[in-house]
């Protein structure tokens, strides 16, 4: 895919108008709450008492302008690539040798997933190694523009990010890291833009491989993994099916009700993180609400859903995205409370695994939950790659 860069990057600052925030507060104040059975906990979905508490904090104590000031403390830009106005952070490293590192987020988060990694990776280690960090909002998320045409899938997003790194920022080679959709996009970068990639690092095997791997001659750990994946799908996967089949129908309610939006998003943070059922053990309310507020003010929940729809087309027709083993050196860090942690044998079939780490704690949102563990794993891997090149 050839991408057209329409103009050079422009400095960007977040500045949400008072009318948008006043409307948000009005809607929160007038929420019509549903009923809940006794002792429901989180068994039926998002717990009502917790959501009421969160929305009360959102209405009375959360200050978006404080969060906006914090986000604007990082250098942000926009550039037009392939009819997409791409928002990204670009933070230069402080080392003698700075390795460009693309960090790609997933759902239900956005570019803020990686903010805790910035001070950990931009500072130089004892060898003078640091990272230039490039943190985009993928198309349809956050402050990147909403695609108006069908077909914005992981392969097309990878092409846009490759153009960002090479054509806009001038990097001849870079390392890519991703989680959730970010891992799928990182895989597509390694497959279709391998001349630009030094190495890739991910926090899981892209989920599509649960549906595409050949089932013959699997080891026992692999068979258990596939069985766990099927069980997870039945118990937890309904959200992906509706987002992947009828995203527009779901979006009407969530784009209109901030409490509904929060209820839909927050349940994933509760069930996918290493919080032992208690979100406040891992995330602050302001942290969670900054993520949700970005979805609200940008009206991107629908476009975020559509990425599932595009992916569903590929899974239903594997010829659209055939499985090819990734040759680029790959590291995977497995966090134990992620959705369905995979065994190494399974990853070896798909990637050129050079480093495999089973982490002691953490879940799906590793960069937010355990940033030191993740940053150290990335450093260890990239340092080894750099040493081999010299």
PDB file of C-alpha atoms in Angstrom, residues 197-389:
ATOM      1  CA  UNK A 197      11.756  -2.992  11.539  1.00  0.00           C
ATOM      2  CA  UNK A 198      14.721  -3.836  13.744  1.00  0.00           C
ATOM      3  CA  UNK A 199      12.624  -5.900  16.151  1.00  0.00           C
ATOM      4  CA  UNK A 200       9.150  -6.174  17.645  1.00  0.00           C
ATOM      5  CA  UNK A 201       7.960  -6.552  21.235  1.00  0.00           C
ATOM      6  CA  UNK A 202       4.418  -7.458  22.304  1.00  0.00           C
ATOM      7  CA  UNK A 203       2.430  -8.311  25.408  1.00  0.00           C
ATOM      8  CA  UNK A 204       0.389 -11.077  23.794  1.00  0.00           C
ATOM      9  CA  UNK A 205      -0.042 -13.113  20.652  1.00  0.00           C
ATOM     10  CA  UNK A 206      -2.587 -11.376  18.404  1.00  0.00           C
ATOM     11  CA  UNK A 207      -5.963 -12.885  19.236  1.00  0.00           C
ATOM     12  CA  UNK A 208      -6.785 -13.788  15.627  1.00  0.00           C
ATOM     13  CA  UNK A 209      -4.390 -16.724  15.890  1.00  0.00           C
ATOM     14  CA  UNK A 210      -6.870 -18.518  18.130  1.00  0.00           C
ATOM     15  CA  UNK A 211      -8.967 -18.928  14.979  1.00  0.00           C
ATOM     16  CA  UNK A 212      -6.309 -19.434  12.328  1.00  0.00           C
ATOM     17  CA  UNK A 213      -3.723 -21.863  13.706  1.00  0.00           C
ATOM     18  CA  UNK A 214      -3.591 -25.395  12.323  1.00  0.00           C
ATOM     19  CA  UNK A 215      -4.966 -27.758  14.955  1.00  0.00           C
ATOM     20  CA  UNK A 216      -2.889 -30.819  14.033  1.00  0.00           C
ATOM     21  CA  UNK A 217       0.174 -31.867  16.013  1.00  0.00           C
ATOM     22  CA  UNK A 218      -0.382 -29.437  18.856  1.00  0.00           C
ATOM     23  CA  UNK A 219       1.420 -29.920  22.171  1.00  0.00           C
ATOM     24  CA  UNK A 220      -0.572 -30.344  25.371  1.00  0.00           C
ATOM     25  CA  UNK A 221       0.056 -26.731  26.505  1.00  0.00           C
ATOM     26  CA  UNK A 222      -1.158 -25.536  23.100  1.00  0.00           C
ATOM     27  CA  UNK A 223      -4.300 -27.658  23.295  1.00  0.00           C
ATOM     28  CA  UNK A 224      -5.008 -26.260  26.769  1.00  0.00           C
ATOM     29  CA  UNK A 225      -4.481 -22.746  25.438  1.00  0.00           C
ATOM     30  CA  UNK A 226      -6.963 -23.227  22.609  1.00  0.00           C
ATOM     31  CA  UNK A 227      -9.478 -24.768  25.008  1.00  0.00           C
ATOM     32  CA  UNK A 228      -9.024 -21.847  27.407  1.00  0.00           C
ATOM     33  CA  UNK A 229      -9.543 -19.495  24.479  1.00  0.00           C
ATOM     34  CA  UNK A 230     -12.826 -21.169  23.561  1.00  0.00           C
ATOM     35  CA  UNK A 231     -14.012 -21.061  27.168  1.00  0.00           C
ATOM     36  CA  UNK A 232     -13.038 -17.392  27.462  1.00  0.00           C
ATOM     37  CA  UNK A 233     -14.940 -16.646  24.274  1.00  0.00           C
ATOM     38  CA  UNK A 234     -18.105 -18.212  25.653  1.00  0.00           C
ATOM     39  CA  UNK A 235     -17.873 -16.489  29.043  1.00  0.00           C
ATOM     40  CA  UNK A 236     -16.270 -13.127  28.207  1.00  0.00           C
ATOM     41  CA  UNK A 237     -16.286 -12.717  24.442  1.00  0.00           C
ATOM     42  CA  UNK A 238     -19.807 -11.445  23.744  1.00  0.00           C
ATOM     43  CA  UNK A 239     -18.587  -7.842  23.640  1.00  0.00           C
ATOM     44  CA  UNK A 240     -16.270  -8.678  20.717  1.00  0.00           C
ATOM     45  CA  UNK A 241     -19.030 -10.429  18.789  1.00  0.00           C
ATOM     46  CA  UNK A 242     -21.442  -7.513  18.990  1.00  0.00           C
ATOM     47  CA  UNK A 243     -18.677  -4.972  18.293  1.00  0.00           C
ATOM     48  CA  UNK A 244     -17.555  -7.115  15.377  1.00  0.00           C
ATOM     49  CA  UNK A 245     -21.004  -7.660  13.857  1.00  0.00           C
ATOM     50  CA  UNK A 246     -23.364  -4.792  14.790  1.00  0.00           C
ATOM     51  CA  UNK A 247     -21.159  -1.953  16.069  1.00  0.00           C
ATOM     52  CA  UNK A 248     -23.473   0.789  14.865  1.00  0.00           C
ATOM     53  CA  UNK A 249     -26.426  -0.530  16.885  1.00  0.00           C
ATOM     54  CA  UNK A 250     -24.394  -0.508  20.092  1.00  0.00           C
ATOM     55  CA  UNK A 251     -22.885   2.916  19.447  1.00  0.00           C
ATOM     56  CA  UNK A 252     -26.181   4.827  19.579  1.00  0.00           C
ATOM     57  CA  UNK A 253     -26.550   4.221  23.298  1.00  0.00           C
ATOM     58  CA  UNK A 254     -22.905   4.597  24.305  1.00  0.00           C
ATOM     59  CA  UNK A 255     -22.318   7.768  22.292  1.00  0.00           C
ATOM     60  CA  UNK A 256     -25.364   9.327  23.989  1.00  0.00           C
ATOM     61  CA  UNK A 257     -24.887   8.282  27.627  1.00  0.00           C
ATOM     62  CA  UNK A 258     -21.611   8.872  29.490  1.00  0.00           C
ATOM     63  CA  UNK A 259     -22.709   6.475  32.244  1.00  0.00           C
ATOM     64  CA  UNK A 260     -23.433   3.834  29.605  1.00  0.00           C
ATOM     65  CA  UNK A 261     -20.056   4.446  27.981  1.00  0.00           C
ATOM     66  CA  UNK A 262     -18.282   4.173  31.328  1.00  0.00           C
ATOM     67  CA  UNK A 263     -20.155   0.983  32.180  1.00  0.00           C
ATOM     68  CA  UNK A 264     -19.139  -0.642  28.910  1.00  0.00           C
ATOM     69  CA  UNK A 265     -15.463   0.333  29.144  1.00  0.00           C
ATOM     70  CA  UNK A 266     -14.826  -0.056  32.859  1.00  0.00           C
ATOM     71  CA  UNK A 267     -15.948  -3.684  32.962  1.00  0.00           C
ATOM     72  CA  UNK A 268     -12.973  -4.591  30.759  1.00  0.00           C
ATOM     73  CA  UNK A 269     -10.511  -2.883  33.078  1.00  0.00           C
ATOM     74  CA  UNK A 270     -12.016  -4.789  35.999  1.00  0.00           C
ATOM     75  CA  UNK A 271     -11.974  -8.208  34.327  1.00  0.00           C
ATOM     76  CA  UNK A 272      -8.752  -7.949  32.307  1.00  0.00           C
ATOM     77  CA  UNK A 273      -6.419  -6.386  34.878  1.00  0.00           C
ATOM     78  CA  UNK A 274      -4.554  -7.856  37.832  1.00  0.00           C
ATOM     79  CA  UNK A 275      -6.773  -6.045  40.330  1.00  0.00           C
ATOM     80  CA  UNK A 276      -8.214  -9.031  42.231  1.00  0.00           C
ATOM     81  CA  UNK A 277     -11.684  -7.675  41.532  1.00  0.00           C
ATOM     82  CA  UNK A 278     -10.945  -4.238  42.998  1.00  0.00           C
ATOM     83  CA  UNK A 279     -10.116  -1.604  40.391  1.00  0.00           C
ATOM     84  CA  UNK A 280      -8.840   0.920  42.923  1.00  0.00           C
ATOM     85  CA  UNK A 281      -5.972  -1.439  43.793  1.00  0.00           C
ATOM     86  CA  UNK A 282      -4.460  -0.836  40.356  1.00  0.00           C
ATOM     87  CA  UNK A 283      -5.961   2.307  38.823  1.00  0.00           C
ATOM     88  CA  UNK A 284      -6.943   5.688  40.213  1.00  0.00           C
ATOM     89  CA  UNK A 285     -10.404   6.925  39.315  1.00  0.00           C
ATOM     90  CA  UNK A 286      -8.868   9.917  37.539  1.00  0.00           C
ATOM     91  CA  UNK A 287      -6.754   7.563  35.429  1.00  0.00           C
ATOM     92  CA  UNK A 288      -9.777   5.515  34.407  1.00  0.00           C
ATOM     93  CA  UNK A 289     -11.908   8.597  33.776  1.00  0.00           C
ATOM     94  CA  UNK A 290      -9.270  10.308  31.646  1.00  0.00           C
ATOM     95  CA  UNK A 291      -9.415   7.324  29.309  1.00  0.00           C
ATOM     96  CA  UNK A 292     -13.225   7.273  29.259  1.00  0.00           C
ATOM     97  CA  UNK A 293     -13.477  11.046  28.855  1.00  0.00           C
ATOM     98  CA  UNK A 294     -11.274  10.923  25.765  1.00  0.00           C
ATOM     99  CA  UNK A 295     -13.713   8.452  24.206  1.00  0.00           C
ATOM    100  CA  UNK A 296     -16.583  10.765  25.168  1.00  0.00           C
ATOM    101  CA  UNK A 297     -15.228  14.109  23.975  1.00  0.00           C
ATOM    102  CA  UNK A 298     -13.908  12.691  20.687  1.00  0.00           C
ATOM    103  CA  UNK A 299     -17.012  10.539  20.074  1.00  0.00           C
ATOM    104  CA  UNK A 300     -14.819   7.624  19.029  1.00  0.00           C
ATOM    105  CA  UNK A 301     -16.505   4.638  20.657  1.00  0.00           C
ATOM    106  CA  UNK A 302     -18.210   3.745  17.369  1.00  0.00           C
ATOM    107  CA  UNK A 303     -15.058   4.029  15.267  1.00  0.00           C
ATOM    108  CA  UNK A 304     -13.175   2.010  17.903  1.00  0.00           C
ATOM    109  CA  UNK A 305     -15.816  -0.711  17.576  1.00  0.00           C
ATOM    110  CA  UNK A 306     -15.442  -0.780  13.801  1.00  0.00           C
ATOM    111  CA  UNK A 307     -11.916  -2.114  14.063  1.00  0.00           C
ATOM    112  CA  UNK A 308     -13.524  -5.295  15.437  1.00  0.00           C
ATOM    113  CA  UNK A 309     -15.849  -5.402  12.439  1.00  0.00           C
ATOM    114  CA  UNK A 310     -12.920  -5.119  10.022  1.00  0.00           C
ATOM    115  CA  UNK A 311     -11.025  -7.835  11.887  1.00  0.00           C
ATOM    116  CA  UNK A 312     -14.071 -10.111  11.807  1.00  0.00           C
ATOM    117  CA  UNK A 313     -14.055  -9.956   8.017  1.00  0.00           C
ATOM    118  CA  UNK A 314     -10.474 -11.232   7.986  1.00  0.00           C
ATOM    119  CA  UNK A 315     -11.173 -14.070  10.428  1.00  0.00           C
ATOM    120  CA  UNK A 316     -14.199 -15.191   8.403  1.00  0.00           C
ATOM    121  CA  UNK A 317     -12.126 -15.140   5.200  1.00  0.00           C
ATOM    122  CA  UNK A 318      -8.492 -16.079   5.997  1.00  0.00           C
ATOM    123  CA  UNK A 319      -7.484 -15.484   2.358  1.00  0.00           C
ATOM    124  CA  UNK A 320      -7.745 -11.752   3.099  1.00  0.00           C
ATOM    125  CA  UNK A 321      -4.917 -12.008   5.610  1.00  0.00           C
ATOM    126  CA  UNK A 322      -3.076 -15.346   5.334  1.00  0.00           C
ATOM    127  CA  UNK A 323      -0.831 -16.495   8.155  1.00  0.00           C
ATOM    128  CA  UNK A 324       2.863 -15.996   7.431  1.00  0.00           C
ATOM    129  CA  UNK A 325       5.575 -16.544  10.017  1.00  0.00           C
ATOM    130  CA  UNK A 326       7.186 -13.313  11.171  1.00  0.00           C
ATOM    131  CA  UNK A 327      10.946 -13.325  10.548  1.00  0.00           C
ATOM    132  CA  UNK A 328      11.712 -10.152  12.503  1.00  0.00           C
ATOM    133  CA  UNK A 329      13.300 -10.788  15.949  1.00  0.00           C
ATOM    134  CA  UNK A 330      10.412 -10.897  18.407  1.00  0.00           C
ATOM    135  CA  UNK A 331       9.995 -10.615  22.163  1.00  0.00           C
ATOM    136  CA  UNK A 332       6.778 -11.393  24.010  1.00  0.00           C
ATOM    137  CA  UNK A 333       6.090 -10.551  27.649  1.00  0.00           C
ATOM    138  CA  UNK A 334       3.240 -12.592  29.103  1.00  0.00           C
ATOM    139  CA  UNK A 335       1.366 -11.039  32.019  1.00  0.00           C
ATOM    140  CA  UNK A 336      -0.484 -13.668  34.083  1.00  0.00           C
ATOM    141  CA  UNK A 337      -3.838 -11.893  34.448  1.00  0.00           C
ATOM    142  CA  UNK A 338      -4.202 -11.092  30.755  1.00  0.00           C
ATOM    143  CA  UNK A 339      -7.197 -12.597  29.000  1.00  0.00           C
ATOM    144  CA  UNK A 340      -5.763 -15.909  27.741  1.00  0.00           C
ATOM    145  CA  UNK A 341      -1.979 -16.136  28.236  1.00  0.00           C
ATOM    146  CA  UNK A 342      -0.380 -18.241  25.512  1.00  0.00           C
ATOM    147  CA  UNK A 343       2.398 -20.840  25.817  1.00  0.00           C
ATOM    148  CA  UNK A 344       5.713 -20.261  24.082  1.00  0.00           C
ATOM    149  CA  UNK A 345       5.306 -23.299  21.817  1.00  0.00           C
ATOM    150  CA  UNK A 346       2.331 -21.607  20.229  1.00  0.00           C
ATOM    151  CA  UNK A 347       4.180 -18.338  19.689  1.00  0.00           C
ATOM    152  CA  UNK A 348       7.147 -20.138  18.119  1.00  0.00           C
ATOM    153  CA  UNK A 349       4.899 -21.274  15.268  1.00  0.00           C
ATOM    154  CA  UNK A 350       4.086 -17.671  14.329  1.00  0.00           C
ATOM    155  CA  UNK A 351       7.018 -15.498  15.407  1.00  0.00           C
ATOM    156  CA  UNK A 352      10.813 -15.559  15.516  1.00  0.00           C
ATOM    157  CA  UNK A 353      10.918 -15.566  19.308  1.00  0.00           C
ATOM    158  CA  UNK A 354      14.213 -14.275  20.704  1.00  0.00           C
ATOM    159  CA  UNK A 355      12.979 -13.379  24.185  1.00  0.00           C
ATOM    160  CA  UNK A 356      10.072 -14.789  26.179  1.00  0.00           C
ATOM    161  CA  UNK A 357       9.194 -13.489  29.639  1.00  0.00           C
ATOM    162  CA  UNK A 358       6.571 -14.835  32.022  1.00  0.00           C
ATOM    163  CA  UNK A 359       5.881 -11.865  34.266  1.00  0.00           C
ATOM    164  CA  UNK A 360       5.178 -12.256  38.014  1.00  0.00           C
ATOM    165  CA  UNK A 361       2.113 -10.002  37.992  1.00  0.00           C
ATOM    166  CA  UNK A 362       0.097  -7.700  35.772  1.00  0.00           C
ATOM    167  CA  UNK A 363      -2.713  -8.019  33.285  1.00  0.00           C
ATOM    168  CA  UNK A 364      -3.911  -6.816  29.914  1.00  0.00           C
ATOM    169  CA  UNK A 365      -3.040  -3.156  30.514  1.00  0.00           C
ATOM    170  CA  UNK A 366       0.590  -3.898  31.327  1.00  0.00           C
ATOM    171  CA  UNK A 367       1.943  -0.434  30.523  1.00  0.00           C
ATOM    172  CA  UNK A 368      -0.512   1.060  33.024  1.00  0.00           C
ATOM    173  CA  UNK A 369      -0.426  -1.729  35.629  1.00  0.00           C
ATOM    174  CA  UNK A 370       3.246  -2.717  35.704  1.00  0.00           C
ATOM    175  CA  UNK A 371       5.192  -0.098  33.720  1.00  0.00           C
ATOM    176  CA  UNK A 372       8.556  -0.889  35.332  1.00  0.00           C
ATOM    177  CA  UNK A 373       8.306  -4.577  34.440  1.00  0.00           C
ATOM    178  CA  UNK A 374       7.367  -3.777  30.862  1.00  0.00           C
ATOM    179  CA  UNK A 375       9.982  -1.051  30.409  1.00  0.00           C
ATOM    180  CA  UNK A 376      12.743  -3.288  31.772  1.00  0.00           C
ATOM    181  CA  UNK A 377      11.695  -6.108  29.457  1.00  0.00           C
ATOM    182  CA  UNK A 378      11.768  -3.816  26.427  1.00  0.00           C
ATOM    183  CA  UNK A 379      15.187  -2.460  27.445  1.00  0.00           C
ATOM    184  CA  UNK A 380      16.623  -5.935  27.968  1.00  0.00           C
ATOM    185  CA  UNK A 381      15.413  -7.109  24.571  1.00  0.00           C
ATOM    186  CA  UNK A 382      16.501  -4.060  22.582  1.00  0.00           C
ATOM    187  CA  UNK A 383      19.888  -3.904  24.340  1.00  0.00           C
ATOM    188  CA  UNK A 384      20.516  -7.477  23.259  1.00  0.00           C
ATOM    189  CA  UNK A 385      19.549  -6.681  19.672  1.00  0.00           C
ATOM    190  CA  UNK A 386      21.861  -3.647  19.635  1.00  0.00           C
ATOM    191  CA  UNK A 387      24.751  -5.727  20.999  1.00  0.00           C
ATOM    192  CA  UNK A 388      24.289  -8.340  18.265  1.00  0.00           C
ATOM    193  CA  UNK A 389      24.457  -5.625  15.603  1.00  0.00           C
TER     194      UNK A 389
END
